[in-house]
Amino acid sequence: MSTPTIHKGLAGVVVDTTEVSMVNPDTNSLTYRGYAVQDLAAHCSFEQVAYLLWHGELPTPQQLAEQNDAERSQRALSTDLVETLLALPDTAHPMDTLRTAVSILGATDPTEDVNTVEANQQKALRLFAKLPAVVALTQRRRHGLRPLTPRDDLGFAENFLYVTLGEVPEPEIVRAFETSLVLYAEHSFNASTFTARVVTSTLSDLYSAVTAAIGALKGPLHGGANEAVMEIFTEIGSADRAEAWLQQALPEKRKIMGFGHRVYKNGDSRVPTMRQALQEVAELRNGQQLLDLYEALAKPMYAAKGLHPNLDYPAGPAYHLMGFDTPVFTPIFVAARITGWTAHINEQLAANSLIRPTSVYSGPAQRAVAVA
Ligand code: ACO
């Protein structure tokens, strides 16, 4: 028997086609349904991008108005859900709270097991509408504050900031936040999206697929990196210490969070747009020291390892300056990526084939059971 080639970590393995987005590492480009992500960030609201990911086309004004009405009317969490989430221990990471919230929202949805593309569209919108309130709850409880009632007179990004921070910040901050949501919305067959597709491929329900995806995103090699970037910045302290810190960290084989990418080897296509957004937030929020640290670490990192920053590198400090606590950075990523995940879940469901790879056995040779 010939020895099969093993693709550790599925690196370079093409498992399916997708119409949702295209990552092109040769040209450092990312498109959603054919539109460059930079153009979407510059010209579209996050609600428009969500519609595009779900339906394949940008919405007409009427389609957008209908989606907005449906989204705004579902933003509030039930009292039962709020009290259950607040009963979790203070030590629970906000990602655990989010994962639990999605699981409860599934268990309380009478259509949970109606596994059709149409029913999933409604479930996707429901989660899209409610996740900001869950993220907000996790931050506010950290400060001893009760949840706020979402406002249906505000757009998605404005309301998200309002329910979390208690006020709608300057339009430039709202725009920078919305940019981050657009950039985080979708990224092809990344680990969490693939997880969602694996679960869907067993014909399990959307809430189960999203719950599993949240688990995959939590890890620091994936979405958890935006929190880890801020922890590293705190550890380093100031720009003048960055190079010496790196010279000590690299020989210790530490992974420097916010750098490197499985697909992009010449730079993450989303970083210039988010770096610009970070700059705008820093100007308004006295963030020059953080910007200096950003550059002071990025330059020697590239010189030492040839590694470029990924999206989490500018997103982490931008969220910090906007007023978010570090443990809610990855939950914000979830509230954005729910759009891409659910687009993929429906794409998988519409042309399903069970995802089930094989492996090469490397344990002991077959042996007899000898029980004493
Ligand atoms: N810091 C230090 N060394 C690194 C880093 C890093 N961030 N990234 C890669 N390397 C090194 C590895 O140690 C390895 O070196 P070696 O060959 O001497 O052992 C080499 O580069 C290849 O690294 P792999 O981990 O095999 O590369 P892979 O393509 O599998 O990894 C990954 C991609 C997991 C993202 C990696 O770059 C990493 O761990 N980065 C830090 C975590 C991070 O920022 N994740 C966010 C991803 S983007 C997102 O989710 C929005």
XYZ file of C-alpha atoms and ligand atoms in Angstrom:
423
model
C 0.000 0.000 0.000
C 1.473 3.394 -0.972
C 1.899 5.958 1.801
C -0.581 8.818 1.336
C 0.641 12.403 1.495
C -0.349 14.003 4.787
C -1.490 17.616 4.663
C -0.891 18.599 8.275
C -3.344 21.305 9.303
C -5.008 20.841 5.881
C -2.478 23.420 4.617
C -2.952 23.997 0.900
C -5.815 21.490 0.647
C -8.717 22.642 -1.535
C -11.886 21.080 -0.107
C -14.694 22.856 -1.985
C -15.690 25.875 -4.028
C -17.308 28.960 -2.537
C -19.092 31.973 -4.007
C -19.003 33.935 -0.758
C -15.502 35.431 -0.832
C -12.106 35.101 -2.484
C -8.754 35.445 -0.753
C -5.960 35.948 -3.275
C -2.570 35.806 -1.547
C -0.721 36.566 -4.810
C -2.345 39.973 -5.169
C -3.042 40.438 -1.439
C -6.690 40.913 -2.213
C -9.960 39.936 -0.573
C -13.327 40.214 -2.270
C -16.825 39.519 -0.910
C -19.094 38.302 -3.716
C -16.725 40.020 -6.182
C -16.405 43.384 -4.410
C -13.039 44.467 -2.949
C -13.328 44.622 0.823
C -11.636 48.050 0.888
C -14.352 49.433 -1.408
C -17.088 47.919 0.718
C -15.535 49.429 3.858
C -15.345 52.830 2.173
C -18.815 52.949 0.637
C -21.175 50.569 2.468
C -22.775 50.168 5.859
C -22.239 46.910 7.704
C -25.917 46.098 7.163
C -25.411 46.370 3.387
C -22.384 44.073 3.584
C -24.385 41.561 5.629
C -27.098 41.543 2.969
C -24.460 41.085 0.249
C -22.883 38.114 2.011
C -26.260 36.436 2.581
C -27.910 37.143 -0.768
C -25.040 37.584 -3.236
C -25.956 41.149 -4.290
C -25.952 44.535 -2.588
C -29.482 45.447 -1.444
C -31.835 47.895 -3.122
C -33.024 50.669 -0.759
C -36.245 48.724 -0.165
C -34.464 45.441 0.529
C -32.175 47.226 2.970
C -35.101 48.931 4.704
C -36.878 45.580 5.125
C -33.769 43.922 6.527
C -33.144 46.883 8.858
C -36.710 46.768 10.182
C -36.411 43.048 10.875
C -32.984 43.437 12.502
C -33.890 46.431 14.674
C -37.070 44.760 15.938
C -35.077 41.748 17.205
C -32.181 43.493 18.969
C -33.454 43.099 22.538
C -32.673 40.002 24.623
C -35.417 38.336 26.663
C -35.311 38.870 30.421
C -34.783 35.117 30.886
C -31.749 35.145 28.620
C -30.262 38.203 30.334
C -30.710 36.713 33.800
C -29.281 33.332 32.726
C -26.208 34.993 31.240
C -25.746 37.203 34.308
C -25.915 34.074 36.478
C -22.717 32.759 34.864
C -19.645 33.234 37.064
C -17.750 36.529 36.798
C -14.745 34.484 35.736
C -16.466 33.261 32.548
C -14.718 34.684 29.482
C -17.069 36.797 27.329
C -16.551 34.230 24.534
C -17.996 31.570 26.855
C -20.978 33.825 27.563
C -21.467 34.382 23.843
C -21.233 30.659 23.075
C -23.773 29.951 25.830
C -26.095 32.703 24.549
C -26.132 31.224 21.029
C -26.823 27.794 22.459
C -29.766 29.142 24.507
C -31.083 31.109 21.525
C -31.083 27.813 19.613
C -32.835 25.888 22.369
C -35.535 28.579 22.598
C -36.123 28.846 18.844
C -39.046 26.580 17.873
C -37.646 26.448 14.329
C -34.180 25.323 15.493
C -34.381 22.014 13.656
C -36.067 23.327 10.505
C -32.983 22.872 8.397
C -33.699 24.837 5.234
C -31.880 27.723 3.606
C -34.960 29.941 4.095
C -35.341 29.126 7.808
C -31.598 29.590 8.303
C -31.861 33.065 6.805
C -34.250 34.043 9.592
C -32.019 32.464 12.242
C -28.972 34.277 10.845
C -30.781 37.609 11.056
C -31.919 36.821 14.607
C -28.344 36.145 15.768
C -27.013 39.146 13.831
C -29.566 41.359 15.611
C -28.987 40.009 19.126
C -25.233 39.413 19.378
C -24.306 43.086 20.021
C -26.549 43.067 23.119
C -24.771 39.931 24.364
C -21.319 41.461 23.783
C -22.492 44.629 25.552
C -23.797 42.628 28.519
C -20.390 40.986 29.001
C -18.565 44.323 29.065
C -21.109 46.121 31.237
C -21.213 43.401 33.906
C -17.426 43.763 34.241
C -18.130 47.338 35.421
C -21.138 46.453 37.591
C -23.568 47.931 35.043
C -26.931 46.517 33.946
C -27.656 45.993 30.236
C -29.127 48.904 28.272
C -32.174 48.592 26.035
C -31.063 48.644 22.368
C -32.192 51.693 20.362
C -34.047 51.084 17.121
C -33.369 54.625 15.885
C -29.664 53.820 15.446
C -27.751 51.910 12.776
C -26.105 48.588 13.644
C -22.651 49.991 14.502
C -24.018 53.013 16.392
C -26.379 50.860 18.456
C -23.582 48.334 19.155
C -21.405 51.142 20.574
C -24.350 52.659 22.453
C -25.433 49.459 24.222
C -21.841 48.685 25.199
C -20.431 52.095 26.111
C -23.630 53.930 27.103
C -23.298 56.645 24.452
C -22.924 57.059 20.708
C -19.367 58.316 20.122
C -18.140 60.745 17.446
C -19.044 59.811 13.844
C -15.339 59.088 13.094
C -15.261 56.455 15.857
C -18.518 54.915 14.608
C -17.084 54.770 11.086
C -13.814 53.167 12.276
C -15.798 50.575 14.237
C -18.013 49.870 11.233
C -14.890 49.469 9.085
C -13.610 46.814 11.491
C -16.945 44.968 11.308
C -16.820 44.958 7.489
C -13.213 43.702 7.498
C -13.970 40.989 10.066
C -17.195 39.854 8.355
C -15.844 37.135 6.092
C -12.638 35.356 5.136
C -13.297 32.207 3.122
C -12.394 28.798 4.632
C -10.694 29.991 7.829
C -10.724 27.662 10.868
C -14.009 28.859 12.406
C -15.901 29.004 9.100
C -14.638 25.548 8.211
C -15.795 24.358 11.646
C -19.283 25.760 10.930
C -19.302 23.991 7.561
C -18.199 20.674 9.105
C -21.064 20.811 11.625
C -23.553 21.817 8.917
C -22.345 18.959 6.717
C -23.740 16.476 9.250
C -27.145 18.199 8.734
C -26.990 19.597 12.247
C -28.690 22.967 12.891
C -27.368 26.514 12.397
C -27.121 27.303 16.118
C -24.947 24.220 16.680
C -22.718 25.241 13.776
C -22.341 28.794 15.121
C -21.685 27.564 18.667
C -18.879 25.353 17.359
C -17.501 28.198 15.242
C -17.350 30.452 18.311
C -15.276 27.759 20.036
C -12.873 27.672 17.081
C -12.603 31.462 16.914
C -11.787 31.757 20.614
C -8.297 30.287 20.229
C -5.338 32.701 20.139
C -4.102 31.333 16.815
C -7.374 32.585 15.285
C -9.745 35.283 16.585
C -8.332 35.331 20.095
C -5.268 37.061 18.658
C -6.872 40.527 18.770
C -7.025 40.257 22.572
C -3.532 38.776 22.732
C -2.145 41.748 20.763
C -3.398 44.129 23.439
C -1.930 41.920 26.161
C 1.444 42.045 24.389
C 1.238 45.843 24.058
C 0.499 46.087 27.782
C 3.418 43.778 28.556
C 5.846 45.835 26.428
C 4.556 49.141 27.785
C 6.142 51.671 25.423
C 7.690 51.985 21.961
C 11.274 52.316 23.204
C 11.073 48.851 24.790
C 9.608 47.034 21.762
C 12.791 45.945 19.998
C 14.501 44.634 23.145
C 11.294 42.814 24.121
C 11.171 41.145 20.714
C 14.822 40.135 20.865
C 14.090 38.311 24.074
C 10.722 36.847 22.994
C 11.764 35.331 19.642
C 14.576 33.070 20.948
C 12.084 31.831 23.561
C 9.974 30.651 20.552
C 7.074 32.859 21.592
C 4.383 33.439 19.005
C 4.012 37.174 18.528
C 0.275 37.621 18.278
C -1.115 39.655 15.406
C 1.641 38.566 12.998
C 1.659 35.909 10.305
C -1.124 34.252 8.383
C -1.754 30.799 6.952
C -2.779 32.144 3.542
C -1.277 35.626 3.160
C 2.495 35.472 3.109
C 3.090 38.991 1.742
C 0.718 40.917 3.991
C -2.926 40.724 5.015
C -5.097 42.651 2.524
C -7.245 44.066 5.340
C -4.441 45.651 7.349
C -3.931 48.973 5.457
C -7.639 49.829 5.814
C -7.718 48.950 9.513
C -4.372 50.694 10.134
C -5.920 53.872 8.701
C -8.996 53.432 10.914
C -6.704 52.971 13.930
C -4.901 56.192 13.037
C -8.192 58.110 12.950
C -9.274 56.699 16.307
C -5.830 57.436 17.793
C -6.044 61.079 16.696
C -9.357 61.520 18.504
C -8.477 59.454 21.558
C -4.957 60.538 22.426
C -3.531 57.280 21.084
C -0.170 58.387 19.687
C 1.791 56.259 22.186
C -0.074 53.159 21.112
C 0.535 54.005 17.436
C 4.245 54.429 18.155
C 4.308 51.030 19.854
C 2.453 49.519 16.886
C 5.203 50.655 14.504
C 8.040 49.971 16.920
C 7.093 46.282 17.096
C 6.058 45.788 13.456
C 9.354 46.950 11.941
C 11.771 44.643 13.845
C 9.263 41.787 13.541
C 9.419 42.032 9.767
C 13.204 42.408 9.859
C 13.632 39.364 12.130
C 11.031 36.939 10.758
C 9.731 38.445 7.504
C 6.246 38.363 9.050
C 3.616 41.010 8.352
C 0.805 42.067 10.710
C -2.625 40.477 10.252
C -5.992 42.198 10.826
C -5.911 41.536 14.568
C -2.811 43.721 14.964
C -4.494 47.095 14.195
C -7.957 45.959 15.384
C -6.843 45.240 18.973
C -5.472 48.724 19.773
C -8.331 50.377 17.837
C -10.920 48.615 20.014
C -8.946 49.545 23.127
C -8.967 53.234 22.193
C -12.681 53.081 21.366
C -13.335 52.030 24.970
C -13.819 48.278 24.730
C -12.306 46.009 27.397
C -9.761 43.552 25.990
C -11.874 40.408 26.734
C -14.663 41.650 24.449
C -12.440 42.086 21.372
C -12.962 38.525 20.119
C -16.717 38.658 20.867
C -16.885 41.731 18.585
C -15.197 39.581 15.915
C -18.017 37.026 16.431
C -20.711 39.700 16.026
C -19.149 40.608 12.674
C -18.238 37.106 11.438
C -21.757 35.800 12.140
C -22.575 37.172 8.682
C -19.862 35.183 6.894
C -20.409 32.037 8.962
C -24.114 31.942 8.220
C -23.563 32.637 4.505
C -21.227 29.619 4.455
C -23.641 27.477 6.476
C -26.321 28.055 3.839
C -23.879 27.496 0.988
C -22.837 24.183 2.573
C -26.457 23.158 3.168
C -27.512 23.977 -0.397
C -24.972 21.559 -1.923
C -24.089 19.332 0.987
C -21.582 16.529 1.223
C -20.498 15.159 4.614
C -17.018 16.516 5.473
C -15.062 13.556 6.719
C -11.319 13.356 5.993
C -9.188 10.284 6.618
C -5.933 9.771 8.518
C -2.932 7.487 8.575
C -2.904 5.267 11.666
C 0.367 5.627 13.602
C -0.396 3.719 16.836
C 0.704 0.209 17.896
C 0.338 -2.692 15.464
C -2.720 -4.902 15.994
C -2.352 -6.964 19.190
C -4.277 -9.465 21.240
C -6.248 -8.451 24.330
C -4.639 -10.199 27.323
C -6.560 -9.311 30.495
C -4.880 -10.526 33.674
N 5.347 34.871 15.863
C 6.506 34.212 15.822
N 6.769 33.257 14.914
C 5.824 32.993 14.010
C 4.592 33.653 13.978
C 4.375 34.629 14.953
N 3.227 35.306 14.988
N 3.846 33.193 12.962
C 4.572 32.243 12.374
N 5.774 32.128 13.003
C 6.857 31.227 12.668
C 6.625 29.874 13.291
O 7.147 29.768 14.593
C 7.336 28.985 12.309
O 8.711 29.082 12.525
P 9.655 27.770 12.413
O 9.494 27.308 10.992
O 10.977 28.292 12.780
O 9.061 26.791 13.390
C 7.037 29.643 10.970
O 6.840 31.032 11.260
C 5.786 29.107 10.304
O 4.715 29.222 11.239
P 3.394 28.357 11.223
O 2.714 28.527 12.541
O 3.697 26.969 10.774
O 2.628 29.070 10.058
P 1.124 28.917 9.795
O 0.909 29.384 8.425
O 0.618 27.565 10.129
O 0.541 29.900 10.918
C -0.610 31.464 12.136
C -0.319 30.931 10.738
C -1.206 30.355 13.002
C -1.612 32.608 12.018
C 0.704 31.970 12.781
O 1.303 32.945 11.954
C 0.488 32.502 14.171
O 0.456 31.732 15.132
N 0.333 33.836 14.330
C 0.023 34.421 15.620
C -1.462 34.296 15.929
C -2.309 35.249 15.126
O -1.984 36.424 14.992
N -3.431 34.739 14.635
C -4.393 35.567 13.884
C -4.604 34.994 12.518
S -5.503 36.108 11.454
C -7.085 36.152 12.067
O -7.582 35.261 12.709
C -7.851 37.449 11.760
